[in-house]
Short mmCIF file of C-alpha atoms and ligand atoms in Angstrom, two decimals:
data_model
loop_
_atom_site.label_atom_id
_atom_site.label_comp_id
_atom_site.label_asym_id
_atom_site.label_seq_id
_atom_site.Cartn_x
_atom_site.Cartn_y
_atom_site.Cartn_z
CA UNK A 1 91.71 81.81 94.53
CA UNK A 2 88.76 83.16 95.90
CA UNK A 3 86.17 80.77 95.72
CA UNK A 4 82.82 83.09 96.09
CA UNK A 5 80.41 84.30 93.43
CA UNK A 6 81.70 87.63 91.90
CA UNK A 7 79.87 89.77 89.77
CA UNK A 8 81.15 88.03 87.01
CA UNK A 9 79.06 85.01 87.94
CA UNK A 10 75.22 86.32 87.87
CA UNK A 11 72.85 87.98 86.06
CA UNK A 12 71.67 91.02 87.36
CA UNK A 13 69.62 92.04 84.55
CA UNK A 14 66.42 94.12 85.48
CA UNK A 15 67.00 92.65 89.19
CA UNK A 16 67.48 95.74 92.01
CA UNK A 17 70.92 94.83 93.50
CA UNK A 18 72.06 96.54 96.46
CA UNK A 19 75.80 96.96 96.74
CA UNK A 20 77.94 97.90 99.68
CA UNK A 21 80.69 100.34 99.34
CA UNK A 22 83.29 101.63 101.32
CA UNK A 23 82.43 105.25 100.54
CA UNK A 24 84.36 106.13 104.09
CA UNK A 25 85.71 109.14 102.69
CA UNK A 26 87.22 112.03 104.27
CA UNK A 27 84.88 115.05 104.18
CA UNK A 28 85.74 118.49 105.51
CA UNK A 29 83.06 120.98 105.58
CA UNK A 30 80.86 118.96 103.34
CA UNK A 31 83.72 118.82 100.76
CA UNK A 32 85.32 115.16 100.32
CA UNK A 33 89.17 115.66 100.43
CA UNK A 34 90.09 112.38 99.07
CA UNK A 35 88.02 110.38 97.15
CA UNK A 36 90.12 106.94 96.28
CA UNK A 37 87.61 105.28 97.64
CA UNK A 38 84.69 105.91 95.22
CA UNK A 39 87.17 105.84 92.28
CA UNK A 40 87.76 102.50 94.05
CA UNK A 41 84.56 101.30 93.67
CA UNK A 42 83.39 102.34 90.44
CA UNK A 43 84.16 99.38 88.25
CA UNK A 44 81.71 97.11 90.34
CA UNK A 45 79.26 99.82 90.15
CA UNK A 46 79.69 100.20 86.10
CA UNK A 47 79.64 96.72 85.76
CA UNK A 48 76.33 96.53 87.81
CA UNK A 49 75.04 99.04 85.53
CA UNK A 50 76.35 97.92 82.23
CA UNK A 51 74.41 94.39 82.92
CA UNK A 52 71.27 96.18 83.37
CA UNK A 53 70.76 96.13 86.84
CA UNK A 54 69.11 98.05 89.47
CA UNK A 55 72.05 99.90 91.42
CA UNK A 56 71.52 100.55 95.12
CA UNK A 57 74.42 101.65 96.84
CA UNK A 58 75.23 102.07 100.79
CA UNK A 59 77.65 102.45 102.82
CA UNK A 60 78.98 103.27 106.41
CA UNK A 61 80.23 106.94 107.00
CA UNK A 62 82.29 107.41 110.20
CA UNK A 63 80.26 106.25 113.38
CA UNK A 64 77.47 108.63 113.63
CA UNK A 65 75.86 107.20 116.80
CA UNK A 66 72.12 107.82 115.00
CA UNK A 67 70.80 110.48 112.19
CA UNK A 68 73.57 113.01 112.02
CA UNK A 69 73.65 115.49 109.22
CA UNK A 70 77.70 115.83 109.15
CA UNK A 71 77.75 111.98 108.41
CA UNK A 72 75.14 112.44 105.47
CA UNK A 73 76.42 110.64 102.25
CA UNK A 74 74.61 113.45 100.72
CA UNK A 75 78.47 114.67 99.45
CA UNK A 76 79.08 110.87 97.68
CA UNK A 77 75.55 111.12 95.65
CA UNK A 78 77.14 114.62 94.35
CA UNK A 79 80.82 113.19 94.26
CA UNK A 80 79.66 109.50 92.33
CA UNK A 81 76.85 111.83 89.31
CA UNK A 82 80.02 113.36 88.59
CA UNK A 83 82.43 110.50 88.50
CA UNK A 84 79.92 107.97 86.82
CA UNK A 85 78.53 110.59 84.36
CA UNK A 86 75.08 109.81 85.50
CA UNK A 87 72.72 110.71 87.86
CA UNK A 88 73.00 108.85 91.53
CA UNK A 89 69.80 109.47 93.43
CA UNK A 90 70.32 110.25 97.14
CA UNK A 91 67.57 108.73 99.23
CA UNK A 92 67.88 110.61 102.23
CA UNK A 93 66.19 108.75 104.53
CA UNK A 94 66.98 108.73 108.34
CA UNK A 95 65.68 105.16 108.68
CA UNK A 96 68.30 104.42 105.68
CA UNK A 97 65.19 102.15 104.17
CA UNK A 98 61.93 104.58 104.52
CA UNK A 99 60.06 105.90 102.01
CA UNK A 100 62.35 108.14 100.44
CA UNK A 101 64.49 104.90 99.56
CA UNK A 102 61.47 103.12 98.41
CA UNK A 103 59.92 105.62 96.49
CA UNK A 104 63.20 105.79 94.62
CA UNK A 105 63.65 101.97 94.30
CA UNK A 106 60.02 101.75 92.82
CA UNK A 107 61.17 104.43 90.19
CA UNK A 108 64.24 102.85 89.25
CA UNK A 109 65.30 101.78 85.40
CA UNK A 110 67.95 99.33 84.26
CA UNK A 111 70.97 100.78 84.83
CA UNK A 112 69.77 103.70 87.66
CA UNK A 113 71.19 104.24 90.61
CA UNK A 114 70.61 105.08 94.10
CA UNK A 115 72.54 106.28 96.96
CA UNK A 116 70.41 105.10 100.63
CA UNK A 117 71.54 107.08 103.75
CA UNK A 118 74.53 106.19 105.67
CA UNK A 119 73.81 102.75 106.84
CA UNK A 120 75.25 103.82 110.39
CA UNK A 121 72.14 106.03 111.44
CA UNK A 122 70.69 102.82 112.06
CA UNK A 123 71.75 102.01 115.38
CA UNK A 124 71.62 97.91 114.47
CA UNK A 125 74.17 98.59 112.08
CA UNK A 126 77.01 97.53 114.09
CA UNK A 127 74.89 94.85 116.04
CA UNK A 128 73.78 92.57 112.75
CA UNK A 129 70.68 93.56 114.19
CA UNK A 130 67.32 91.84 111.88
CA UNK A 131 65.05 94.48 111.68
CA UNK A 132 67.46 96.95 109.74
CA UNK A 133 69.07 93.47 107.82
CA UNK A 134 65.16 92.78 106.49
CA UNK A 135 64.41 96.36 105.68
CA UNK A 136 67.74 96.43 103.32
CA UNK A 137 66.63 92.79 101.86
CA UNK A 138 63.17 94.15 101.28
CA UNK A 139 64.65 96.13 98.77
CA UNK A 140 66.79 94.16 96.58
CA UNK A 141 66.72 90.91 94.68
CA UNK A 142 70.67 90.64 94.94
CA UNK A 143 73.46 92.07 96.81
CA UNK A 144 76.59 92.63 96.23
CA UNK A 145 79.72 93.69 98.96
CA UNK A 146 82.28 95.24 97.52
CA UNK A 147 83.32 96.80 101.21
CA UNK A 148 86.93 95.07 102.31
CA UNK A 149 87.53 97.09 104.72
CA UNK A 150 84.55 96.57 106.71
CA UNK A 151 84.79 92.45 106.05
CA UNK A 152 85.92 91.82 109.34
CA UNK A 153 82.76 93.09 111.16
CA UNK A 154 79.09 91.38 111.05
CA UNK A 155 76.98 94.48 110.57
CA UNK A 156 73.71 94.47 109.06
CA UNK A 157 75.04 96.03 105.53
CA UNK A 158 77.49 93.31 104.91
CA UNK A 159 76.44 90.65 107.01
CA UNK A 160 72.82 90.47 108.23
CA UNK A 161 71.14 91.37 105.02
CA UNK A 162 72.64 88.54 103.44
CA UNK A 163 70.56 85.76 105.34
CA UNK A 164 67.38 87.67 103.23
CA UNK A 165 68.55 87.35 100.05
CA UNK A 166 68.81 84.47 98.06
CA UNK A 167 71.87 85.73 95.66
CA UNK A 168 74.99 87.55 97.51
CA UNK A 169 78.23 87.79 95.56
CA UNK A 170 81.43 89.99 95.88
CA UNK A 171 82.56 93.00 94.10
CA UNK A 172 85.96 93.30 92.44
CA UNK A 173 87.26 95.57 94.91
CA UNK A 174 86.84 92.90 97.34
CA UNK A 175 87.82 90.17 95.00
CA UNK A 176 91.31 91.69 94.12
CA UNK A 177 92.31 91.88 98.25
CA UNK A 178 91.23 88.07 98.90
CA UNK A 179 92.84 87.06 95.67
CA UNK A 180 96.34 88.55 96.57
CA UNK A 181 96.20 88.68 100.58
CA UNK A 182 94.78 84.95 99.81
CA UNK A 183 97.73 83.68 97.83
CA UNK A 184 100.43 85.54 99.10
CA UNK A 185 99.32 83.47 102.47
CA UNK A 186 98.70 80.14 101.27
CA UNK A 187 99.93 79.96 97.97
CA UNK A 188 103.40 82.07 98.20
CA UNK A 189 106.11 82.23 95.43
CA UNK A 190 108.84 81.27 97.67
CA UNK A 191 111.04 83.20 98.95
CA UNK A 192 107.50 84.50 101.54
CA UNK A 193 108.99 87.07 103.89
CA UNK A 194 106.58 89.03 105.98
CA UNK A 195 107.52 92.53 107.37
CA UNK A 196 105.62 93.72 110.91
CA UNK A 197 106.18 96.83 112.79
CA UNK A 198 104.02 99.25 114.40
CA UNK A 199 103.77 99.82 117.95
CA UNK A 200 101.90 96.87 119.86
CA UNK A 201 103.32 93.16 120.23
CA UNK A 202 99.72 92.38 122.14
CA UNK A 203 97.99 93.68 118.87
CA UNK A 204 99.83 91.72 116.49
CA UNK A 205 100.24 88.09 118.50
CA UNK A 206 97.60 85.83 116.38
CA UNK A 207 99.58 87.82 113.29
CA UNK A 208 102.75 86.53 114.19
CA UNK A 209 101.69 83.54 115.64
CA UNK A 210 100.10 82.60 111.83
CA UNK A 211 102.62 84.08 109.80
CA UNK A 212 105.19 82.14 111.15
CA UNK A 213 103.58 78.75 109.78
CA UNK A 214 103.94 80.01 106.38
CA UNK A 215 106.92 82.61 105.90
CA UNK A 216 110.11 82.20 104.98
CA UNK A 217 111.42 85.16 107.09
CA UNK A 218 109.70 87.11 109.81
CA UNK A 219 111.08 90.47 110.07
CA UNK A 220 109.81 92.74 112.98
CA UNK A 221 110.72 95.83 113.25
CA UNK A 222 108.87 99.22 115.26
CA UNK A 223 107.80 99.67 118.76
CA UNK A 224 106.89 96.11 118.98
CA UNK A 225 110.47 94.66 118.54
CA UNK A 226 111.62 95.86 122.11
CA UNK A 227 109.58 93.35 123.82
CA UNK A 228 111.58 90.74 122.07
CA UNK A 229 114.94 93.17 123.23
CA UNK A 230 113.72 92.85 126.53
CA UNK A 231 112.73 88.72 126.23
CA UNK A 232 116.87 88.84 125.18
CA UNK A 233 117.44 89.97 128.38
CA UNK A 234 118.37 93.87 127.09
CA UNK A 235 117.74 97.28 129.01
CA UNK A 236 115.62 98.78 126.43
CA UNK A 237 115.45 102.66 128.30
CA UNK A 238 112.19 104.02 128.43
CA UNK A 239 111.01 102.88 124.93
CA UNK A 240 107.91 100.93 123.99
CA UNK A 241 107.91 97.78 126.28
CA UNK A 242 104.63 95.24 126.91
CA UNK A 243 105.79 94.18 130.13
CA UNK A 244 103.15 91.68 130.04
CA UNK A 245 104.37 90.01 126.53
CA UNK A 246 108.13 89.29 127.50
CA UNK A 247 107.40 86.09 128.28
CA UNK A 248 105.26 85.35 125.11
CA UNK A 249 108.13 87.10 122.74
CA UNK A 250 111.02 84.78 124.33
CA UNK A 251 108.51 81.71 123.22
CA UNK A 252 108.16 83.27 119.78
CA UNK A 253 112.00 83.40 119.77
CA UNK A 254 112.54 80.09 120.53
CA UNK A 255 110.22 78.56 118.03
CA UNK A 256 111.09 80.95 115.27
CA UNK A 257 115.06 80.38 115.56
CA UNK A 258 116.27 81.80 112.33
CA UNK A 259 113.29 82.55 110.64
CA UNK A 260 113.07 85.59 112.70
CA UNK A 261 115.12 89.22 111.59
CA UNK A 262 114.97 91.60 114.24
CA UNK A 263 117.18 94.84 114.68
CA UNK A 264 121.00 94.77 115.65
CA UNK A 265 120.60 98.49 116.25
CA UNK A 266 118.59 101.10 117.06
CA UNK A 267 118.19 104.73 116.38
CA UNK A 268 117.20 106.44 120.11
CA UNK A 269 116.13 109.97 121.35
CA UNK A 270 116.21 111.66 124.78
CA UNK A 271 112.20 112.92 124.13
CA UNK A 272 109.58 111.54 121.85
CA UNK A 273 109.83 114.09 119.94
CA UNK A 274 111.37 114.99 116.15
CA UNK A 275 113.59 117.75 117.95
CA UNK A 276 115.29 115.29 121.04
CA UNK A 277 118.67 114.44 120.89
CA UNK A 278 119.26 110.93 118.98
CA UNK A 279 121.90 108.46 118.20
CA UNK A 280 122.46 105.14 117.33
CA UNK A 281 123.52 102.45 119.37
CA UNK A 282 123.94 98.92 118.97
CA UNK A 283 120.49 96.71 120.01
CA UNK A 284 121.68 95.81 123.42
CA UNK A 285 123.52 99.33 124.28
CA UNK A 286 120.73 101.37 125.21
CA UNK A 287 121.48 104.29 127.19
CA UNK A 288 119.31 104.24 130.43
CA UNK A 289 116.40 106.85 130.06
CA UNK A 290 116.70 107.12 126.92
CA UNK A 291 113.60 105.27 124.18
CA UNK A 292 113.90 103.60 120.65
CA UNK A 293 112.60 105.57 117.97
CA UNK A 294 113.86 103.55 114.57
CA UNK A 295 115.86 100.66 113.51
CA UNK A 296 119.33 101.82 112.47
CA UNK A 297 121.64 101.92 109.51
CA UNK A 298 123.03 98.24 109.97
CA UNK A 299 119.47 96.98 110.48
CA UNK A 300 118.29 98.59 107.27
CA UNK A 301 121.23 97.10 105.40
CA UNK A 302 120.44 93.54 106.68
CA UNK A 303 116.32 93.59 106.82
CA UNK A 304 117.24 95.26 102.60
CA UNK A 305 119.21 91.95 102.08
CA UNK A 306 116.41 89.81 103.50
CA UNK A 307 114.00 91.27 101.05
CA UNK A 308 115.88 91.19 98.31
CA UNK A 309 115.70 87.35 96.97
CA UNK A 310 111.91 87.55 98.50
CA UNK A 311 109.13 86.74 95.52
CA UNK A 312 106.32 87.48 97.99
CA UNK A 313 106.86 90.02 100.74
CA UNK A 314 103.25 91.41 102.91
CA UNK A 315 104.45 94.58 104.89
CA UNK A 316 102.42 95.96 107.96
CA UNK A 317 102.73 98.52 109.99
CA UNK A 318 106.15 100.90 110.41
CA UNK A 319 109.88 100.29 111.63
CA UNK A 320 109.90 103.56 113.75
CA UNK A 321 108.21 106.64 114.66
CA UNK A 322 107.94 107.67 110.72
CA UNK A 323 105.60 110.94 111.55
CA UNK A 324 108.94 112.23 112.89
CA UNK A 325 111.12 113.14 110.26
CA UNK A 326 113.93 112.08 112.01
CA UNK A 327 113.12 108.62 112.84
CA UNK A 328 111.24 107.83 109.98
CA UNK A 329 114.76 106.02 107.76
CA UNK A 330 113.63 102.67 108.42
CA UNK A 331 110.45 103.00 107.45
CA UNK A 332 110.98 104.54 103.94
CA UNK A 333 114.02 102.03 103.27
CA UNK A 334 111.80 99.00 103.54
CA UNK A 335 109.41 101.24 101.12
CA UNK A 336 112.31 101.73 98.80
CA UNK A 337 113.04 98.18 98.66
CA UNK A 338 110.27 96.83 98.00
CA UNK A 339 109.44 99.36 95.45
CA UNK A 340 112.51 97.84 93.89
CA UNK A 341 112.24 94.29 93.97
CA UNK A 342 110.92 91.78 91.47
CA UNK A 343 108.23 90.24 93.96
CA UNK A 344 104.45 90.15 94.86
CA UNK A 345 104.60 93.26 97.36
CA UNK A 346 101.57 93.53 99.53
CA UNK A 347 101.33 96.49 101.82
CA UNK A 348 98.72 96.24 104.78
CA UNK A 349 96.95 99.09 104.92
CA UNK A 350 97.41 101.77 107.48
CA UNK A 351 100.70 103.15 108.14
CA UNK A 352 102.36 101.47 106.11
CA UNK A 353 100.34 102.35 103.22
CA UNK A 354 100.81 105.89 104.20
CA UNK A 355 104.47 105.86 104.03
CA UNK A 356 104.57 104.25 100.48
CA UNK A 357 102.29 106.32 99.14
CA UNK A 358 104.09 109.68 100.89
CA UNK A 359 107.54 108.46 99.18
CA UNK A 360 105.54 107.98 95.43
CA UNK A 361 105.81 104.45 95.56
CA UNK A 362 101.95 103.66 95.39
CA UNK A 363 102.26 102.13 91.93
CA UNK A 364 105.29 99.99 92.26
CA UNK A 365 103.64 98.04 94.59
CA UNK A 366 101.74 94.89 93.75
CA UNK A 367 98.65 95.03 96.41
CA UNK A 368 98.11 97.94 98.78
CA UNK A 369 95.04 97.00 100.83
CA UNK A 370 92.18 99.35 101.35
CA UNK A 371 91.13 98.00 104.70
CA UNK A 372 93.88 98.07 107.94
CA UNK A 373 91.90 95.97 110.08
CA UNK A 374 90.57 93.69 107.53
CA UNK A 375 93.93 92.88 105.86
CA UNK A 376 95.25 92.29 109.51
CA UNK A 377 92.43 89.43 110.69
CA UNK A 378 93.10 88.08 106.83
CA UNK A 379 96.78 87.64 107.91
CA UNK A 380 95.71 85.76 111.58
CA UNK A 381 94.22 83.85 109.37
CA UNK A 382 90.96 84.03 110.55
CA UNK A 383 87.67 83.93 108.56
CA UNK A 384 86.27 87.25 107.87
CA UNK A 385 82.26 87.73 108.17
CA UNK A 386 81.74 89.90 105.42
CA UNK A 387 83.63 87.28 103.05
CA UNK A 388 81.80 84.45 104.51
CA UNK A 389 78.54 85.83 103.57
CA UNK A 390 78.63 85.45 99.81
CA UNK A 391 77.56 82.70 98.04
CA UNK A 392 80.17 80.17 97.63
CA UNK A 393 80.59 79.50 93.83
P1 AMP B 1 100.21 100.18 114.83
O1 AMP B 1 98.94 100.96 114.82
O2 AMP B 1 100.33 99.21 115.96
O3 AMP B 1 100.54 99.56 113.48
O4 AMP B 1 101.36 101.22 115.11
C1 AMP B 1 101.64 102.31 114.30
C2 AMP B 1 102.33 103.34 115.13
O5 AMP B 1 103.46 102.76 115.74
C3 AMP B 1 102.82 104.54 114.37
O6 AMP B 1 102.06 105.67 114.73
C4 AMP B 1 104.26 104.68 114.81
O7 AMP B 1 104.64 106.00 115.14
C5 AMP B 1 104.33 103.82 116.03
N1 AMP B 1 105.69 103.35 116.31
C6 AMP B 1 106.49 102.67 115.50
N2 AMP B 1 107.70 102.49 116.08
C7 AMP B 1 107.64 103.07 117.29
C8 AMP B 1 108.57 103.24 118.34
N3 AMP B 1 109.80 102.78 118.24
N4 AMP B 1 108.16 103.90 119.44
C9 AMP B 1 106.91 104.39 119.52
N5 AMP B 1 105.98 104.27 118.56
C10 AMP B 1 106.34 103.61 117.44
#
């Protein structure tokens, strides 16, 4: 368990707390096209409010590199009034803190709230720079981060501001991701199987590297698992292949022995492309010029049977090209399974996310994590910054 101050533990009463959000939200002609993530974030914010506090919210908003009016959070303040049923002043300030922000911060009641500027117009942001981490602490008496998916970066927001205040706790948003990616990792219901795809070995080493302390099984699947073909000694065609990490994978092989599942076959195509020819042939059969594209119909059936006894399975990233229609089986079978099993099922963010949510599974799944990046340093195991911060309880 997570052992930080939440906003369960203090008392924000008549104190001005500023609280970051993840309001990243798609917006498309100042219209937001999906907004999960402020329905994500409201019960922090109602809780803020319900204990009387004073609720300043910020966020990031894309990577403006300065003042930029398409990254205003202009269409949040409009988006949150409606979803919170009160009015959420937007301090429009290109400084973020200026005296828009403080005017409105002076004003405030128990129980207001105010939207400041996306946090990125300050170019310090993304440095932890002081200047911009002071200004935000000159405004509040608390803060509060409720932003997972920006945990694994030291900005100014998350980070910096935190060395100027004396209280810093986390939100529940951010409580709920430690608390499951957090025991699934070092306090598993056994059988702990982990599930990695996606396209990079060289982006997922420190993953693997820590997961295989702690799992069960190790199933890799995707782009990445034809660097471990070619550490077998197969011709892999012209598929995804880090030259460079053969010699890494055949270590990984070695130590793992058993505890690692990869694919006995392969679905591959003439093109990367939904509309090439495709076939399946067994892992170490690949035609010459031709490139993997999915695992195949045996590997499904074994990687399903894997999964099956599991009581705690994380998933990231996808066992094939799953865009493409074609080559996509793999992807949604290890969806469908663990949409099926009784087990703590923790999807990574990303890709994978996508493809559960695309098949309807969204709900059947225990965890799925609102930050990609976030969830992926949790599972190296490393520290993340914008956890760190908060007080310890
Ligand atoms: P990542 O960002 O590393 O998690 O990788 C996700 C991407 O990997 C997705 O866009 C997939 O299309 C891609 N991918 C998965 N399997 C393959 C494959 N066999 N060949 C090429 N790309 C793949």
């Amino acid at each position: 368990m997570l052992n930080k101050k939440s906003v369960d533990d203090i008392n924000v009463k008549g104190l001005r707390v500023l609280c970051r959000c993840d309001f990243n939200v798609p917006i498309i002609d100042g219209k937001i096209t999906d907004d999960t993530r402020l329905v994500a974030a409201l019960p922090t914010i109602k809780k803020l409010i319900a204990d009387g506090g004073k609720v300043i919210l910020c966020s990031h908003l894309g990577k403006p590199k300065g003042p930029d009016a398409k990254f205003s959070l202009a269409p949040v303040a409009e988006a949150l009034t409606a979803l919170l049923g009160q009015e959420v002043v937007f301090a429009a300030d290109d400084t973020v803190v200026g005296d828009n922000a403080r005017a409105a911060v002076a004003n405030m009641k128990n129980g207001d709230v105010v939207l400041l500027q996306n946090t990125r117009y300050r170019a310090e942001e993304s440095k932890c720079g002081e200047e911009f981490s002071k200004d935000l602490a000159s405004i509040c008496d608390a803060f509060v981060n409720d932003a997972f998916g920006t945990a694994h970066r030291a900005h100014c927001s998350n980070v910096g501001v935190t060395k100027y205040v004396d209280t810093a706790a986390v939100g529940y948003l951010m409580q709920k991701e430690i608390d499951f990616l957090g025991n699934a990792v070092d306090n598993p219901v056994r059988p702990f199987v982990a599930v990695l795809g996606g396209s990079k070995v060289s982006s997922k080493i420190s993953v693997i590297e820590n997961l295989l302390t702690k799992v069960d099984k190790l199933i890799i699947g995707g782009g990445m698992s034809y660097t471990f073909f070619a550490a077998k000694g197969y011709n892999v065609g012209t598929s995804l292949l880090e030259a460079d990490y053969i010699e890494y994978a055949k270590e990984m092989l070695a130590k793992a022995g058993d505890k690692l599942l990869l694919p006995v076959d392969t679905v591959i195509a003439d093109d990367f492309s939904n509309d090439a020819n495709f076939k399946v042939v067994d892992a170490d059969k690949f035609d010459e010029g031709w490139m993997g594209m999915d695992i195949g119909p045996k590997t499904r059936t074994i990687f399903a049977e894997a999964l099956k006894s599991a009581k705690t399975v994380v998933w990231n990233g996808p066992m094939g090209v799953f865009e493409m229609p074609n080559f996509s089986k793999g992807t949604m079978a290890v969806a469908e399974c663990l949409a099926n099993i009784e087990a703590t099922t923790i999807i990574g963010g990303g890709d994978s996310a996508a493809a559960v949510n695309q098949m309807g599974y969204g709900d059947k799944m225990s965890h799925i994590s609102t930050g990609g990046g976030a969830s992926l340093e949790f599972l190296e195991g490393k520290e993340l910054p914008g956890v760190a911060a908060a007080n310890d309880k």
